[in-house]
Coordinates of C-alpha atoms in Angstrom, one line a residue:
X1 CA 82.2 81.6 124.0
X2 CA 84.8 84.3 125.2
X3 CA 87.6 84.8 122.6
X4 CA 91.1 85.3 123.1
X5 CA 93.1 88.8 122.9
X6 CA 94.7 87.4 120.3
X7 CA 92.0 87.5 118.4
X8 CA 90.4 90.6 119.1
X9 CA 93.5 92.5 118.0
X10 CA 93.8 90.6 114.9
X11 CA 90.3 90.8 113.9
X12 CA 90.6 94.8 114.1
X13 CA 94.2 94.9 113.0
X14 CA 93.2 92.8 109.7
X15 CA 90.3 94.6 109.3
X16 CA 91.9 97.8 109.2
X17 CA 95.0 96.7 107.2
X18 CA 92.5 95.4 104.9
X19 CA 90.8 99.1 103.8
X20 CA 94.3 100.6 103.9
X21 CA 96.0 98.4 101.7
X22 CA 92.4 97.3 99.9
X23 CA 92.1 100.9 98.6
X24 CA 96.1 101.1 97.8
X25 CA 95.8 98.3 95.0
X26 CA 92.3 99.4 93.8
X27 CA 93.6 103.1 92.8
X28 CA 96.8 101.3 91.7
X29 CA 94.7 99.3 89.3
X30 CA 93.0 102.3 87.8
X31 CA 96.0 104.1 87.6
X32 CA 97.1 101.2 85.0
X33 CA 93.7 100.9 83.6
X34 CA 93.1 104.8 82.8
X35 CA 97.2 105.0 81.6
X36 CA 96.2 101.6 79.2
X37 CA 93.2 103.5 77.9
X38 CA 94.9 106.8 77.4
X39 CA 92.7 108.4 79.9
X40 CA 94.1 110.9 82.5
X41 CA 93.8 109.5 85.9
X42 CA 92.8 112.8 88.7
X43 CA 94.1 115.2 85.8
X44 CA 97.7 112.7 85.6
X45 CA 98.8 111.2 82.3
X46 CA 101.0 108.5 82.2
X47 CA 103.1 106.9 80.0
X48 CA 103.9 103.4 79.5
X49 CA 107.4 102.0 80.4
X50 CA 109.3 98.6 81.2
X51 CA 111.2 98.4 84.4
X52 CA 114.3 96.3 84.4
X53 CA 112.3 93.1 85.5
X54 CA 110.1 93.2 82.2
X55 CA 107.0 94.9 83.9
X56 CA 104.9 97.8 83.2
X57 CA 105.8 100.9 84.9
X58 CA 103.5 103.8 84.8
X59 CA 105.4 106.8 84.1
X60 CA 103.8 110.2 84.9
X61 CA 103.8 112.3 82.1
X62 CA 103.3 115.8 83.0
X63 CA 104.4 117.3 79.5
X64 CA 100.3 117.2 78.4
X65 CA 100.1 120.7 80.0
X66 CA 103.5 122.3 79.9
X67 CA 103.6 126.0 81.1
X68 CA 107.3 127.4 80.8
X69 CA 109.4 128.2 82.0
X70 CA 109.5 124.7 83.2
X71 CA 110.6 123.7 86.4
X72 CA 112.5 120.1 86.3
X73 CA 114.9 118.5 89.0
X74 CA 117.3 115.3 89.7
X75 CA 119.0 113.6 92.0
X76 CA 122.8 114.0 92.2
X77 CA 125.7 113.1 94.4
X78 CA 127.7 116.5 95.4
X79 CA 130.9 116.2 97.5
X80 CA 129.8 116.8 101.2
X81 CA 132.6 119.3 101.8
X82 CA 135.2 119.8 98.9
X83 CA 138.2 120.7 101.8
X84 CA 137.4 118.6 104.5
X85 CA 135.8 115.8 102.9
X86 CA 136.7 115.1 99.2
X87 CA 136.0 111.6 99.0
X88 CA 132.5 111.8 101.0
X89 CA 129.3 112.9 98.8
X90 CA 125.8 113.7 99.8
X91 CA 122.8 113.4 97.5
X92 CA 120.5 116.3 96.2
X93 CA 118.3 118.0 94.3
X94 CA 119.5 119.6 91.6
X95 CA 116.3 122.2 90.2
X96 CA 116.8 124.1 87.0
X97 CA 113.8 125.9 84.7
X98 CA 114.2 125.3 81.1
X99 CA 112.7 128.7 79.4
X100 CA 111.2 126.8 76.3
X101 CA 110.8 123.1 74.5
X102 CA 114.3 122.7 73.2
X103 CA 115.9 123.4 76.8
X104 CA 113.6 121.0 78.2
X105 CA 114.4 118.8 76.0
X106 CA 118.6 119.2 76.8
X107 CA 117.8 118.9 80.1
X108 CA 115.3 115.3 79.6
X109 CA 118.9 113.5 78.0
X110 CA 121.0 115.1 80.9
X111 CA 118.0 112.8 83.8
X112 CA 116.7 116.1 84.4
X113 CA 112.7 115.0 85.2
X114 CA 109.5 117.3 85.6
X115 CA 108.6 118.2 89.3
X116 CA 105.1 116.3 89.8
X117 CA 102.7 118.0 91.9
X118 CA 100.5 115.8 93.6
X119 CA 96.7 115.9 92.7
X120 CA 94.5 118.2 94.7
X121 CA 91.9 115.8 95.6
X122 CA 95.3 113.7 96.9
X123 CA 96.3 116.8 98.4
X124 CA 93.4 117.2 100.4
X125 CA 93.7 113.1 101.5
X126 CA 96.9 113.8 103.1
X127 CA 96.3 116.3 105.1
X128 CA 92.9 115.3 106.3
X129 CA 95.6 111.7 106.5
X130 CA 97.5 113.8 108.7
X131 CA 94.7 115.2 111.2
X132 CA 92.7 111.8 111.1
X133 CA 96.6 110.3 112.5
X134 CA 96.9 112.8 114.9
X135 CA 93.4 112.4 116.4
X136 CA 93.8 108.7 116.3
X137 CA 97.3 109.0 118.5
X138 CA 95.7 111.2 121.0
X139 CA 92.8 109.0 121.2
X140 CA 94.7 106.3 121.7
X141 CA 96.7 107.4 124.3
X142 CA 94.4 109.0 126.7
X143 CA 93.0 107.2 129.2
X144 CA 89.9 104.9 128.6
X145 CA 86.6 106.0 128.8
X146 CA 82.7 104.8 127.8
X147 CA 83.2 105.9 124.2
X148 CA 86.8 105.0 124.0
X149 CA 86.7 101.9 121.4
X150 CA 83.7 103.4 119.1
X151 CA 85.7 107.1 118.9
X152 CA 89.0 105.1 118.9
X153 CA 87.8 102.7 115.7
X154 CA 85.7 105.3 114.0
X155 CA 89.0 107.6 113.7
X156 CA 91.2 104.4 112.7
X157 CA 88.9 103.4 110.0
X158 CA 88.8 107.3 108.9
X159 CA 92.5 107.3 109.1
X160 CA 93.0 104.3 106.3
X161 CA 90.3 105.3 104.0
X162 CA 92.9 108.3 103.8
X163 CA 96.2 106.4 103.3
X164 CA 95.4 103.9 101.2
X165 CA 95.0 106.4 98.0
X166 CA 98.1 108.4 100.0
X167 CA 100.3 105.5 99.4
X168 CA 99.0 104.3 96.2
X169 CA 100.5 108.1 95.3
X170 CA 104.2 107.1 96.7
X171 CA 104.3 103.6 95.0
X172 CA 103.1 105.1 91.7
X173 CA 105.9 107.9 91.7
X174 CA 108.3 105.3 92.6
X175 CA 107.3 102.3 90.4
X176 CA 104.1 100.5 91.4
X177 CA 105.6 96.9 90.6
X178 CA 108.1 97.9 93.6
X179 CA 105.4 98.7 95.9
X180 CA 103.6 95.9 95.1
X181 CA 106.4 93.6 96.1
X182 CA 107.0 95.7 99.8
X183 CA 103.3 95.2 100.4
X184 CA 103.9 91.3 100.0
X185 CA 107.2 91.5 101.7
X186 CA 105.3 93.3 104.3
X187 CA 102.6 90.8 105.3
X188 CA 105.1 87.7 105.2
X189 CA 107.1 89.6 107.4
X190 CA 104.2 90.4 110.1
X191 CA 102.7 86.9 109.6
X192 CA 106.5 85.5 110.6
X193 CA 107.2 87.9 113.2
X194 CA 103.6 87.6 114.4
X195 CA 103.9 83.9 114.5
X196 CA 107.6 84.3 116.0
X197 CA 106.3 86.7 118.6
X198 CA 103.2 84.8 120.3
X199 CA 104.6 81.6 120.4
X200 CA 106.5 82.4 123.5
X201 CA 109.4 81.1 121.9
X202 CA 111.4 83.6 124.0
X203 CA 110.5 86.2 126.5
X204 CA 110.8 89.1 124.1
X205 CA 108.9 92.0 125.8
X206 CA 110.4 91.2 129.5
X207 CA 113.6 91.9 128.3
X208 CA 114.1 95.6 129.2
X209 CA 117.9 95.8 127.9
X210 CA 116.3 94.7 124.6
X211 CA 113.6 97.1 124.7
X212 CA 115.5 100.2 125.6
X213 CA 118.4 99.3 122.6
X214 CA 115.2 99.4 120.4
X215 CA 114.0 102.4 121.6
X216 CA 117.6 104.6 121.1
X217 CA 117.8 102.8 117.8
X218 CA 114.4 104.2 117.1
X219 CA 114.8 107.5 118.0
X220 CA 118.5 107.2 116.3
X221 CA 116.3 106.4 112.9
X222 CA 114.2 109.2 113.7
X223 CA 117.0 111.7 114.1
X224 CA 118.5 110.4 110.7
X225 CA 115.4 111.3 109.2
X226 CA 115.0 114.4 109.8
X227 CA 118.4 115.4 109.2
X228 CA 117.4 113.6 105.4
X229 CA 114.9 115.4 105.2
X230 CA 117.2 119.0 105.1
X231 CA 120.5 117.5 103.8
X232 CA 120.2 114.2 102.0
X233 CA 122.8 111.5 102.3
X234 CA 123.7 109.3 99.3
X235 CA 121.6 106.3 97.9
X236 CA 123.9 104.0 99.7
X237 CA 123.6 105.7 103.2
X238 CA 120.1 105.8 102.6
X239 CA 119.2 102.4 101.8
X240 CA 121.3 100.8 104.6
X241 CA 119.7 103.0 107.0
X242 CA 116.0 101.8 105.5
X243 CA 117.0 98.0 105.9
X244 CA 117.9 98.7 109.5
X245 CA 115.2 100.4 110.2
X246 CA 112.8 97.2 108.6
X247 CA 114.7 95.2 111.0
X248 CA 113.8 97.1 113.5
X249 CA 110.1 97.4 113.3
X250 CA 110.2 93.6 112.9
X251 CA 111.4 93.5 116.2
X252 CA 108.5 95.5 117.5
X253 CA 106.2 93.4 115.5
X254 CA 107.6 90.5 117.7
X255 CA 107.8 92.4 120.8
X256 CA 103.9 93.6 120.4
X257 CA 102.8 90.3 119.5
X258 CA 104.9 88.6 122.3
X259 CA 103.1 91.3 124.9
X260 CA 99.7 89.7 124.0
X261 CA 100.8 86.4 125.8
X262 CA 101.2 88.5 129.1
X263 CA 98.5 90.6 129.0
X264 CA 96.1 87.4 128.9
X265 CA 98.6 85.5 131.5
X266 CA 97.1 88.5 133.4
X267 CA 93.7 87.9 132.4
X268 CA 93.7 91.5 130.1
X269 CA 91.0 90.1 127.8
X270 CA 88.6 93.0 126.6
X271 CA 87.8 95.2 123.1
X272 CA 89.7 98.7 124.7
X273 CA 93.2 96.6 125.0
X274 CA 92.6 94.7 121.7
X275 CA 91.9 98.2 120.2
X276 CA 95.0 99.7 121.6
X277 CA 97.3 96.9 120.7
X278 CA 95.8 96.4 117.2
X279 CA 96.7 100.1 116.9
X280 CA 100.6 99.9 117.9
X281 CA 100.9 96.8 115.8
X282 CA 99.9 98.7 112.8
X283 CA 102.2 100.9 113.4
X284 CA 104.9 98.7 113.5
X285 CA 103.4 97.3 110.4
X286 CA 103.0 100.8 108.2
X287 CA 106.3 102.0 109.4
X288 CA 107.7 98.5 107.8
X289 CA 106.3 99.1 104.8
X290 CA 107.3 102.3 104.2
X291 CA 111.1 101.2 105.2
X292 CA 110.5 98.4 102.7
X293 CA 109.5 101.4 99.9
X294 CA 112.7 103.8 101.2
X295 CA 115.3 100.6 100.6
X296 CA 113.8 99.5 97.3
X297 CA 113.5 103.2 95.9
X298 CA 117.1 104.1 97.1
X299 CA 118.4 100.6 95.4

């Protein structure tokens, strides 16, 4: 029995969401079980906390192994220009070294936090993260050949078994409770638009006015972010920039989802397709997620 597009590119879009954010809980769980146990977790200590909801937050405590002077930062609001914009401010990081225990200590009361280097075996699983990502695009792109799917899925499964210890890193330096919410938020949101999407409801992915706003406002989130990158804007700026842009890739979600009903209209019903589409609907998906993690972080 021949199976529908649909389900090809859900059974390798679930199946690859499912080592990605599979491995993000599991090294989030021995985070909390090393921290409970008062055992370093990849050379981390962490301390136990209580966020404002009642949960336990996992505080990294780099203080075990202090060498001064002691590099420590925080985030504060600075006046964009003090002439020609008084009333607009700008947020950055503000980096002082405390020369010994009792400046450090000054500086802990004033919000002043130790920079936290990320682990080297993390390390290494971003960058090989990064190459795997690249390789993936490029494979994905190019134009299909006999070994397309098995290079194409081989890369892609590569690619996750990287991130999901990547962004267990960025929810546990933000608060993991938080992350654990965008990830929920996340999959009700692509199950809805998903559902939204392939039920035709609305010809979503004919519309080219539609696409092409999405496409400036992509590239208009893109711009921003770079720009953050090398200025900063304030918390406010930042957050109502990060809801817009999870509006937006719940657009795409719809958009992607709604191009499936046209592709098999067209009787585009084999693994390469399913592959690519799968591909582009994860990253709709992951670039949710992490606009989810920017607006909670910046709230």
């Amino acid at each position: 029995m021949e199976t529908t597009l649909l389900f090809k590119t859900t059974l390798i879009l679930t199946f690859e969401l499912s080592i990605a954010f599979g491995l993000c809980i599991y090294f989030l769980k021995a985070a909390k079980k090393a921290a409970l146990s008062g055992k370093d977790f990849f050379g981390i200590h962490f301390t136990h906390a209580v966020n404002m909801n009642n949960e336990l937050d996992l505080i990294p405590d780099p203080s075990r192994s202090i060498e001064y002077p002691r590099k420590m930062a925080k985030l504060v609001d600075k006046p964009k220009d003090k002439w020609k914009y008084p009333n607009k401010k700008e947020t950055e990081w503000d980096i002082v070294f405390a020369e010994n225990r009792e400046e450090a200590i000054a500086y802990l009361k004033d919000g002043y936090e130790d920079e936290m280097d990320m682990p080297k075996p993390f390390v290494t699983t971003f960058f090989l993260w990064i190459f795997s990502s690249t390789a993936l695009l490029i494979s994905s792109i190019v134009p299909q050949y006999e070994y397309y799917l098995l290079v194409g899925m081989l890369l892609f499964t590569f690619t996750n078994i990287c991130l999901g210890p990547v962004l267990a890193w960025a929810m546990l330096m933000v608060d993991e409770n938080d992350g654990m919410r965008a990830l929920k938020i996340t999959l009700i949101v692509t199950f809805l638009a998903g559902f939204i999407g392939y039920s035709d409801v609305y010809s979503f992915a004919q519309n080219e006015y539609l696409i092409l706003v999405m496409f400036l406002l992509l590239l208009g989130l893109v711009i921003f972010s770079l720009f953050n990158l090398f200025r900063g804007f304030s918390r406010g700026v930042s957050r109502s920039v990060a809801i817009g842009g999870a509006i937006l890739f719940s657009l795409y979600i719809i958009v992607d989802f709604n191009r499936l009903i046209y592709m098999e209209d067209l009787n585009i019903n084999d693994w390469n397709t399913a592959f690519y589409m799968s591909y582009t609907i994860y990253l709709d998906i992951i670039n949710l997620l992490l606009q989810i993690l920017e607006a909670m972080s910046n709230s």
